[in-house]
Amino acid sequence: MTVVTAERITTAAQALAIAAELAADFARGAAERDHTRRLPHEELDQLSASGLLAITVPAAFGGADLPPSVVAEVFRILASADPNIAQVPHSHFVYLNLLRLAGTPAQQREYFGRVLAGARIANAQSERGGATVADIATTVRPVDGRFVVDGTKYYCTGSLFADVLAVLTRLDDPQGVSGREPGEYVAFVAALEPGVRIVDDWDALGQRTTGSGTVEFDAVTVDADQLVPRAAAVHAPTGYGAFAQLLHAAIDAGIARGALEAAAEFVRTRSRPWFEAGVDRAIDDPLVVQRFGELAVSVAAAESSLVVAGAAVDAAIRGTSAAGHALRPPAERAGAGEHQDDAARASIAVATAKVLADRAANEASAAIFEVGGTRSAAAGHRLDHFWRNARTHTLHDPVRWKYQHIGRAVLHDRPPPLHGVI
């Protein structure tokens, strides 16, 4: 990463204004970057320098401490311009939230301070070999007073641009040498640490410039203060999973808006009317007008649902801190009904937003060709990147399970899983 001095953002209005300014800049080269797979190193340095990547750092550590709803709107704005750039910092914010919920004060000072100076965090979470995506084979084991990480991670979004990798591991310590509780830990590892190998092998049809490559860890040594227990965030009603999913929904809503605006611009400036319409301009074709009305409603519904979900996640996360609910003993956490209700409401609201945003992104990005006509399919227009990005990003987790969680909540008053899908 280019060394930058991040701006200090203090208000939501400031954050949204900066996001809009950056989005206008990023939009100009988005289609071509996607087509040629030019990785957005310079653009991400701009993003770091803008201060937007530090807006959730708690006030106690010098940050703006802005709520999830503001972060989601920043993501939506950026995704409407370039969903690749918008997706890159997703894990950055998720793992800042983990530090807020489960990190020690020393860990918070260290990593929040780095982020305030412009550092970027990326994930090394998913694996391919397990029976499900939740199975983790990467291990961290105690060796001579320190720890060693071994394993391979895939789909590591943002890893090619990262200063720090957040590595999801399983503690391998059957003798209890480390004195730590069994379970999953996130190891914060420097991207340039010996034994770390980042492979640029992401070859999906969309989201081509997100730097989502493979990362290999071969006997990577870390200290105890680089390990954060994950259970404190995902096994308590903290809103951790809902926050992560909210940002995914924001990316999809942004793609939907970007696709709708691109479709309207193409029809206004390039499309010809169908001869049976009896009009001189494509924008006066009543069937085209009707279709744009339908698309606009779909996109507006996704955006409105995102606002509702953001407010619900704000409520779920409000009041949680590293010294608060997430780190209480399990017996105390189990009785915290208020937090459980807030977290459940947030998860259902986010599930609803995710369904609507998924639908809007795929519908609007495909409809570009429907309303634009044959010439819209010409490769030189680069309009396909909206559909490819929507189709790829919405595969992150199946919305059919969102319907399940919503339905169970309605029929059985059953809360969704605490951890969500991240």
Coordinates of C-alpha atoms in Angstrom, one line a residue:
M1 CA 0.0 0.0 0.0
T2 CA 1.1 3.5 -0.8
V3 CA 1.8 5.3 2.5
V4 CA -1.0 7.8 3.1
T5 CA -2.2 10.1 5.8
A6 CA -5.9 9.5 6.2
E7 CA -8.2 12.4 6.5
R8 CA -10.2 12.5 9.8
I9 CA -13.9 12.3 9.2
T10 CA -16.1 13.3 12.1
T11 CA -19.7 13.3 10.8
A12 CA -22.0 11.2 8.7
A13 CA -22.7 14.0 6.3
Q14 CA -18.9 14.4 5.7
A15 CA -18.5 10.7 5.1
L16 CA -21.4 10.6 2.5
A17 CA -20.1 13.6 0.7
I18 CA -16.7 12.1 0.4
A19 CA -18.1 8.8 -0.8
A20 CA -20.2 10.6 -3.5
E21 CA -17.1 12.5 -4.7
L22 CA -15.0 9.4 -4.9
A23 CA -17.8 7.5 -6.6
A24 CA -18.0 10.0 -9.4
D25 CA -14.3 9.6 -9.9
F26 CA -14.3 5.8 -9.7
A27 CA -17.2 5.5 -12.1
R28 CA -15.3 6.9 -15.0
G29 CA -13.0 4.0 -15.3
A30 CA -15.0 1.2 -13.7
A31 CA -16.2 -0.6 -16.9
E32 CA -12.7 -0.6 -18.5
R33 CA -11.0 -1.7 -15.3
D34 CA -13.4 -4.6 -15.1
H35 CA -12.9 -5.5 -18.8
T36 CA -9.1 -5.4 -18.7
R37 CA -8.9 -6.6 -15.1
R38 CA -6.8 -3.6 -14.1
L39 CA -6.5 -3.9 -10.3
P40 CA -7.5 -0.6 -8.6
H41 CA -4.4 0.1 -6.5
E42 CA -4.5 3.8 -7.1
E43 CA -8.2 4.0 -6.4
L44 CA -7.9 2.1 -3.2
D45 CA -5.1 4.4 -2.0
Q46 CA -7.5 7.3 -2.6
L47 CA -10.1 5.4 -0.6
S48 CA -7.7 5.0 2.3
A49 CA -6.5 8.6 2.1
S50 CA -10.1 9.8 2.2
G51 CA -10.5 8.5 5.8
L52 CA -13.6 6.5 4.9
L53 CA -12.0 3.2 5.9
A54 CA -11.7 4.5 9.5
I55 CA -15.2 5.8 10.1
T56 CA -16.2 3.0 12.5
V57 CA -13.1 3.3 14.7
P58 CA -14.5 4.1 18.2
A59 CA -14.3 7.6 19.5
A60 CA -12.2 6.5 22.4
F61 CA -9.5 5.6 20.0
G62 CA -9.7 8.7 17.9
G63 CA -12.3 7.6 15.3
A64 CA -15.6 9.0 14.1
D65 CA -17.5 6.0 15.5
L66 CA -20.2 6.2 12.8
P67 CA -23.0 3.6 12.9
P68 CA -23.6 0.7 10.5
S69 CA -26.3 2.6 8.6
V70 CA -23.8 5.2 7.5
V71 CA -21.3 2.5 6.5
A72 CA -24.0 0.8 4.4
E73 CA -24.8 4.0 2.6
V74 CA -21.1 4.6 1.9
F75 CA -20.9 1.1 0.4
R76 CA -24.1 1.6 -1.6
I77 CA -22.8 4.9 -3.1
L78 CA -19.4 3.3 -4.0
A79 CA -21.0 0.2 -5.5
S80 CA -23.3 2.2 -7.7
A81 CA -20.0 3.5 -9.3
D82 CA -17.7 0.4 -9.1
P83 CA -18.9 -2.6 -7.1
N84 CA -15.4 -4.1 -7.2
I85 CA -14.0 -1.2 -5.2
A86 CA -17.0 -1.3 -2.9
Q87 CA -16.5 -5.0 -2.1
V88 CA -12.8 -4.7 -1.3
P89 CA -13.2 -3.1 2.2
H90 CA -16.1 -5.4 3.2
S91 CA -13.9 -7.6 5.4
H92 CA -12.0 -4.5 6.6
F93 CA -15.1 -3.3 8.4
V94 CA -16.2 -6.7 9.5
Y95 CA -12.9 -7.3 11.3
L96 CA -12.8 -3.9 12.8
N97 CA -16.2 -4.8 14.3
L98 CA -14.6 -8.0 15.6
L99 CA -11.9 -6.0 17.3
R100 CA -14.5 -3.7 18.8
L101 CA -16.5 -6.6 20.2
A102 CA -13.8 -9.1 21.2
G103 CA -10.3 -7.4 21.0
T104 CA -8.4 -6.5 24.1
P105 CA -7.7 -2.7 24.7
A106 CA -4.1 -3.3 23.5
Q107 CA -5.3 -5.0 20.3
Q108 CA -7.8 -2.2 19.7
R109 CA -5.2 0.5 20.2
E110 CA -2.8 -1.3 17.8
Y111 CA -5.1 -2.0 14.9
F112 CA -7.5 1.0 15.2
G113 CA -4.3 3.2 15.2
R114 CA -3.1 1.5 12.0
V115 CA -6.4 2.0 10.3
L116 CA -6.5 5.6 11.3
A117 CA -3.2 6.0 9.5
G118 CA -4.6 4.4 6.3
A119 CA -4.0 0.6 6.7
R120 CA -6.3 -1.9 5.1
I121 CA -7.5 -5.2 6.5
A122 CA -8.6 -8.1 4.2
N123 CA -10.0 -11.5 5.0
A124 CA -8.5 -14.9 4.8
Q125 CA -11.6 -16.9 5.8
S126 CA -13.1 -19.3 3.3
E127 CA -11.8 -22.8 2.5
R128 CA -12.7 -25.4 -0.1
G129 CA -12.0 -28.7 1.5
G130 CA -14.6 -29.0 4.2
A131 CA -18.1 -30.4 4.0
T132 CA -19.5 -26.9 4.3
V133 CA -18.2 -23.4 4.2
A134 CA -18.3 -23.4 8.0
D135 CA -15.6 -26.1 8.3
I136 CA -12.2 -24.6 9.1
A137 CA -9.0 -26.7 8.6
T138 CA -6.5 -23.8 9.0
T139 CA -4.9 -24.2 12.4
V140 CA -3.0 -22.0 14.9
R141 CA -0.9 -24.0 17.4
P142 CA 1.4 -23.0 20.3
V143 CA 5.1 -23.3 19.7
D144 CA 7.8 -22.1 22.1
G145 CA 5.7 -19.4 23.6
R146 CA 4.3 -18.1 20.3
F147 CA 1.9 -19.5 17.8
V148 CA 2.2 -20.9 14.2
V149 CA -0.5 -20.6 11.5
D150 CA -0.8 -23.2 8.8
G151 CA -3.4 -23.5 6.0
T152 CA -4.8 -22.3 2.7
K153 CA -7.6 -19.8 2.2
Y154 CA -9.6 -19.0 -0.9
Y155 CA -11.8 -16.1 -2.2
C156 CA -9.7 -13.8 0.1
T157 CA -11.3 -10.5 -1.1
G158 CA -9.0 -7.5 -0.9
S159 CA -5.9 -9.6 0.0
L160 CA -3.9 -8.2 -3.0
F161 CA -4.3 -4.7 -1.5
A162 CA -4.0 -5.5 2.2
D163 CA -1.6 -4.5 4.9
V164 CA -3.1 -7.0 7.4
L165 CA -4.8 -10.3 6.8
A166 CA -7.5 -11.5 9.2
V167 CA -7.1 -15.2 9.2
L168 CA -9.8 -17.5 10.5
T169 CA -8.2 -20.4 12.3
R170 CA -9.0 -23.3 14.6
L171 CA -6.9 -23.7 17.8
D172 CA -4.9 -26.9 17.7
D173 CA -3.8 -27.3 21.3
P174 CA -5.0 -30.7 22.6
Q175 CA -2.7 -30.5 25.6
G176 CA -3.9 -27.0 26.6
V177 CA -0.4 -25.6 26.5
S178 CA -1.6 -22.1 25.5
G179 CA -4.1 -21.8 28.3
R180 CA -6.7 -20.6 25.7
E181 CA -10.2 -21.9 25.2
P182 CA -10.7 -24.3 22.3
G183 CA -12.4 -22.9 19.3
E184 CA -11.9 -20.4 16.4
Y185 CA -9.5 -17.5 16.5
V186 CA -8.9 -14.7 14.0
A187 CA -5.1 -14.2 13.6
F188 CA -4.2 -10.7 12.5
V189 CA -1.2 -11.3 10.2
A190 CA 0.9 -8.8 8.3
A191 CA 0.5 -9.4 4.6
L192 CA 4.2 -9.4 4.1
E193 CA 5.0 -11.8 6.9
P194 CA 7.4 -14.6 6.1
G195 CA 5.4 -17.7 5.2
V196 CA 2.5 -15.8 3.7
R197 CA 1.9 -16.3 0.0
I198 CA -0.8 -14.3 -1.8
V199 CA -1.8 -15.7 -5.2
D200 CA -3.6 -13.6 -7.8
D201 CA -5.8 -16.4 -9.1
W202 CA -9.3 -15.0 -8.9
D203 CA -11.0 -15.8 -12.2
A204 CA -14.7 -15.4 -11.7
L205 CA -16.9 -13.9 -14.4
G206 CA -17.6 -10.9 -12.3
Q207 CA -16.2 -8.8 -9.4
R208 CA -12.9 -9.3 -11.3
T209 CA -10.8 -6.6 -9.7
T210 CA -11.6 -7.4 -6.0
G211 CA -8.3 -9.0 -5.4
S212 CA -10.0 -12.2 -4.2
G213 CA -7.1 -14.6 -4.5
T214 CA -5.8 -17.6 -2.7
V215 CA -3.6 -17.1 0.4
E216 CA -1.3 -19.8 1.7
F217 CA 0.1 -19.8 5.3
D218 CA 3.2 -22.0 5.8
A219 CA 4.4 -22.0 9.4
V220 CA 3.6 -18.3 9.8
T221 CA 4.6 -17.2 13.3
V222 CA 2.3 -14.9 15.3
D223 CA 2.3 -13.6 18.9
A224 CA -0.5 -14.1 21.4
D225 CA -1.6 -10.5 21.0
Q226 CA -2.4 -11.1 17.3
L227 CA -5.1 -13.6 18.2
V228 CA -8.7 -12.6 18.8
P229 CA -11.3 -15.2 19.9
R230 CA -14.2 -15.3 17.4
A231 CA -16.8 -16.8 19.8
A232 CA -17.3 -13.5 21.7
A233 CA -18.7 -11.9 18.5
V234 CA -20.6 -14.8 16.8
H235 CA -22.0 -16.7 19.7
A236 CA -23.6 -13.7 21.4
P237 CA -26.4 -11.3 20.2
T238 CA -24.0 -8.6 19.1
G239 CA -25.3 -8.0 15.5
Y240 CA -21.9 -9.1 14.1
G241 CA -23.4 -11.2 11.3
A242 CA -26.1 -8.7 10.6
F243 CA -23.6 -6.0 10.1
A244 CA -21.6 -8.0 7.7
Q245 CA -24.7 -9.0 5.7
L246 CA -25.9 -5.4 5.7
L247 CA -22.8 -4.4 3.7
H248 CA -23.4 -7.2 1.2
A249 CA -27.0 -5.9 0.7
A250 CA -25.6 -2.4 0.3
I251 CA -23.3 -3.6 -2.5
D252 CA -26.2 -5.2 -4.3
A253 CA -28.4 -2.2 -3.9
G254 CA -25.6 -0.1 -5.3
I255 CA -25.2 -2.3 -8.3
A256 CA -29.0 -2.1 -8.9
R257 CA -28.9 1.7 -8.9
G258 CA -25.8 1.9 -11.1
A259 CA -27.4 -0.5 -13.6
L260 CA -30.7 1.4 -13.7
E261 CA -28.9 4.7 -14.3
A262 CA -26.7 3.2 -17.1
A263 CA -29.8 1.7 -18.7
A264 CA -31.6 5.0 -18.7
E265 CA -28.6 6.9 -20.1
F266 CA -28.2 4.3 -22.9
V267 CA -31.9 4.4 -23.9
R268 CA -31.9 8.2 -23.8
T269 CA -28.8 8.6 -26.0
R270 CA -28.4 5.4 -28.2
S271 CA -31.5 3.3 -28.5
R272 CA -33.9 3.4 -31.3
P273 CA -37.7 2.9 -30.8
W274 CA -39.4 -0.2 -31.9
F275 CA -41.3 0.5 -35.1
E276 CA -44.6 -0.6 -33.8
A277 CA -44.5 2.0 -31.0
G278 CA -45.1 4.8 -33.5
V279 CA -42.8 7.2 -31.7
D280 CA -39.6 9.0 -32.7
R281 CA -37.6 8.3 -29.5
A282 CA -37.0 5.1 -27.5
I283 CA -37.8 7.0 -24.3
D284 CA -41.3 7.6 -25.6
D285 CA -42.1 4.0 -26.3
P286 CA -44.9 3.2 -23.7
L287 CA -43.6 -0.3 -23.1
V288 CA -40.1 1.0 -22.4
V289 CA -41.5 3.6 -20.1
Q290 CA -43.5 0.9 -18.3
R291 CA -40.4 -1.3 -17.9
F292 CA -38.4 1.6 -16.4
G293 CA -41.2 2.2 -14.0
E294 CA -41.1 -1.4 -12.8
L295 CA -37.3 -1.3 -12.5
A296 CA -37.3 1.9 -10.6
V297 CA -39.8 0.5 -8.0
S298 CA -37.6 -2.6 -7.6
V299 CA -34.5 -0.5 -7.0
A300 CA -36.3 2.0 -4.7
A301 CA -37.7 -0.9 -2.6
A302 CA -34.2 -2.3 -2.2
E303 CA -32.8 1.0 -1.1
S304 CA -35.6 1.7 1.3
S305 CA -35.3 -1.8 2.8
L306 CA -31.6 -1.1 3.2
V307 CA -32.3 2.1 5.3
V308 CA -34.7 0.1 7.5
A309 CA -32.1 -2.7 8.0
G310 CA -29.4 -0.1 8.7
A311 CA -31.4 1.4 11.5
A312 CA -32.1 -2.1 13.0
V313 CA -28.4 -3.0 12.9
D314 CA -27.6 0.4 14.5
A315 CA -29.9 -0.6 17.4
A316 CA -28.4 -4.0 17.7
I317 CA -24.8 -2.8 17.8
R318 CA -25.5 0.3 20.0
G319 CA -24.2 -0.3 23.5
T320 CA -21.9 -3.3 22.6
S321 CA -18.2 -2.8 23.2
A322 CA -15.1 -4.7 24.0
A323 CA -15.7 -4.2 27.7
G324 CA -19.4 -4.8 27.4
H325 CA -21.9 -7.5 26.4
A326 CA -19.8 -9.5 24.0
L327 CA -17.2 -10.3 26.6
R328 CA -19.5 -11.1 29.5
P329 CA -19.5 -14.7 30.7
P330 CA -21.9 -17.0 28.7
A331 CA -24.3 -17.3 31.7
E332 CA -24.7 -13.6 31.8
R333 CA -25.0 -13.2 28.0
A334 CA -27.8 -15.9 27.9
G335 CA -30.0 -13.8 30.0
A336 CA -29.6 -10.6 28.0
G337 CA -33.0 -10.7 26.3
E338 CA -32.9 -7.1 25.2
H339 CA -29.8 -7.7 23.2
Q340 CA -31.2 -11.0 21.8
D341 CA -34.3 -9.2 20.6
D342 CA -32.3 -6.4 19.0
A343 CA -30.0 -8.8 17.2
A344 CA -32.9 -11.0 16.0
R345 CA -34.8 -7.9 14.6
A346 CA -31.6 -6.7 12.9
S347 CA -31.0 -10.1 11.3
I348 CA -34.6 -10.3 9.9
A349 CA -34.4 -6.8 8.6
V350 CA -31.1 -7.4 6.9
A351 CA -32.4 -10.7 5.5
T352 CA -35.3 -8.8 3.9
A353 CA -33.0 -6.1 2.5
K354 CA -30.7 -8.8 1.1
V355 CA -33.6 -10.5 -0.7
L356 CA -34.8 -7.3 -2.2
A357 CA -31.3 -6.1 -3.2
D358 CA -30.4 -9.4 -4.7
R359 CA -33.5 -9.3 -6.8
A360 CA -33.1 -5.7 -7.9
A361 CA -29.4 -6.1 -8.8
N362 CA -30.0 -9.1 -11.0
E363 CA -33.2 -7.7 -12.5
A364 CA -31.8 -4.2 -13.3
S365 CA -28.5 -5.4 -14.7
A366 CA -30.2 -7.9 -17.0
A367 CA -32.8 -5.5 -18.1
I368 CA -30.2 -3.1 -19.5
F369 CA -30.2 -5.3 -22.6
E370 CA -34.0 -5.8 -22.6
V371 CA -34.7 -2.0 -22.7
G372 CA -31.5 -1.0 -24.7
G373 CA -32.1 -3.3 -27.6
T374 CA -29.6 -5.2 -29.8
R375 CA -27.0 -2.5 -29.9
S376 CA -26.7 -2.5 -26.1
A377 CA -25.1 -6.0 -26.4
A378 CA -22.1 -4.6 -28.3
A379 CA -18.9 -5.4 -26.4
G380 CA -17.6 -1.9 -26.8
H381 CA -20.4 -0.5 -24.5
R382 CA -19.1 -2.6 -21.6
L383 CA -22.7 -2.8 -20.2
D384 CA -22.2 -6.5 -19.3
H385 CA -20.1 -5.7 -16.3
F386 CA -23.3 -4.7 -14.3
W387 CA -24.8 -8.1 -14.8
R388 CA -21.6 -10.0 -14.3
N389 CA -20.9 -8.2 -11.0
A390 CA -24.5 -8.6 -9.8
R391 CA -24.6 -12.3 -10.7
T392 CA -21.2 -13.0 -9.0
H393 CA -21.7 -10.9 -5.8
T394 CA -25.2 -12.2 -5.1
L395 CA -23.8 -15.8 -5.0
H396 CA -22.1 -14.9 -1.7
D397 CA -24.9 -16.6 0.2
P398 CA -28.2 -18.0 -1.0
V399 CA -31.2 -15.8 -0.5
R400 CA -33.4 -18.9 -0.3
W401 CA -32.1 -19.2 3.3
K402 CA -33.1 -15.6 4.0
Y403 CA -36.7 -16.6 3.1
Q404 CA -36.4 -19.5 5.6
H405 CA -35.2 -17.3 8.4
I406 CA -38.0 -14.7 7.7
G407 CA -40.7 -17.4 7.4
R408 CA -39.7 -19.0 10.7
A409 CA -39.7 -15.7 12.5
V410 CA -43.2 -15.0 11.2
L411 CA -44.7 -18.4 11.8
H412 CA -42.8 -19.7 14.9
D413 CA -41.3 -16.5 16.4
R414 CA -38.0 -18.2 16.0
P415 CA -34.9 -16.0 15.8
P416 CA -32.4 -16.5 13.1
P417 CA -28.9 -17.8 13.8
L418 CA -26.8 -15.4 15.9
H419 CA -23.7 -15.6 13.7
G420 CA -25.5 -15.0 10.4
V421 CA -23.4 -15.6 7.2
I422 CA -20.3 -13.4 6.8

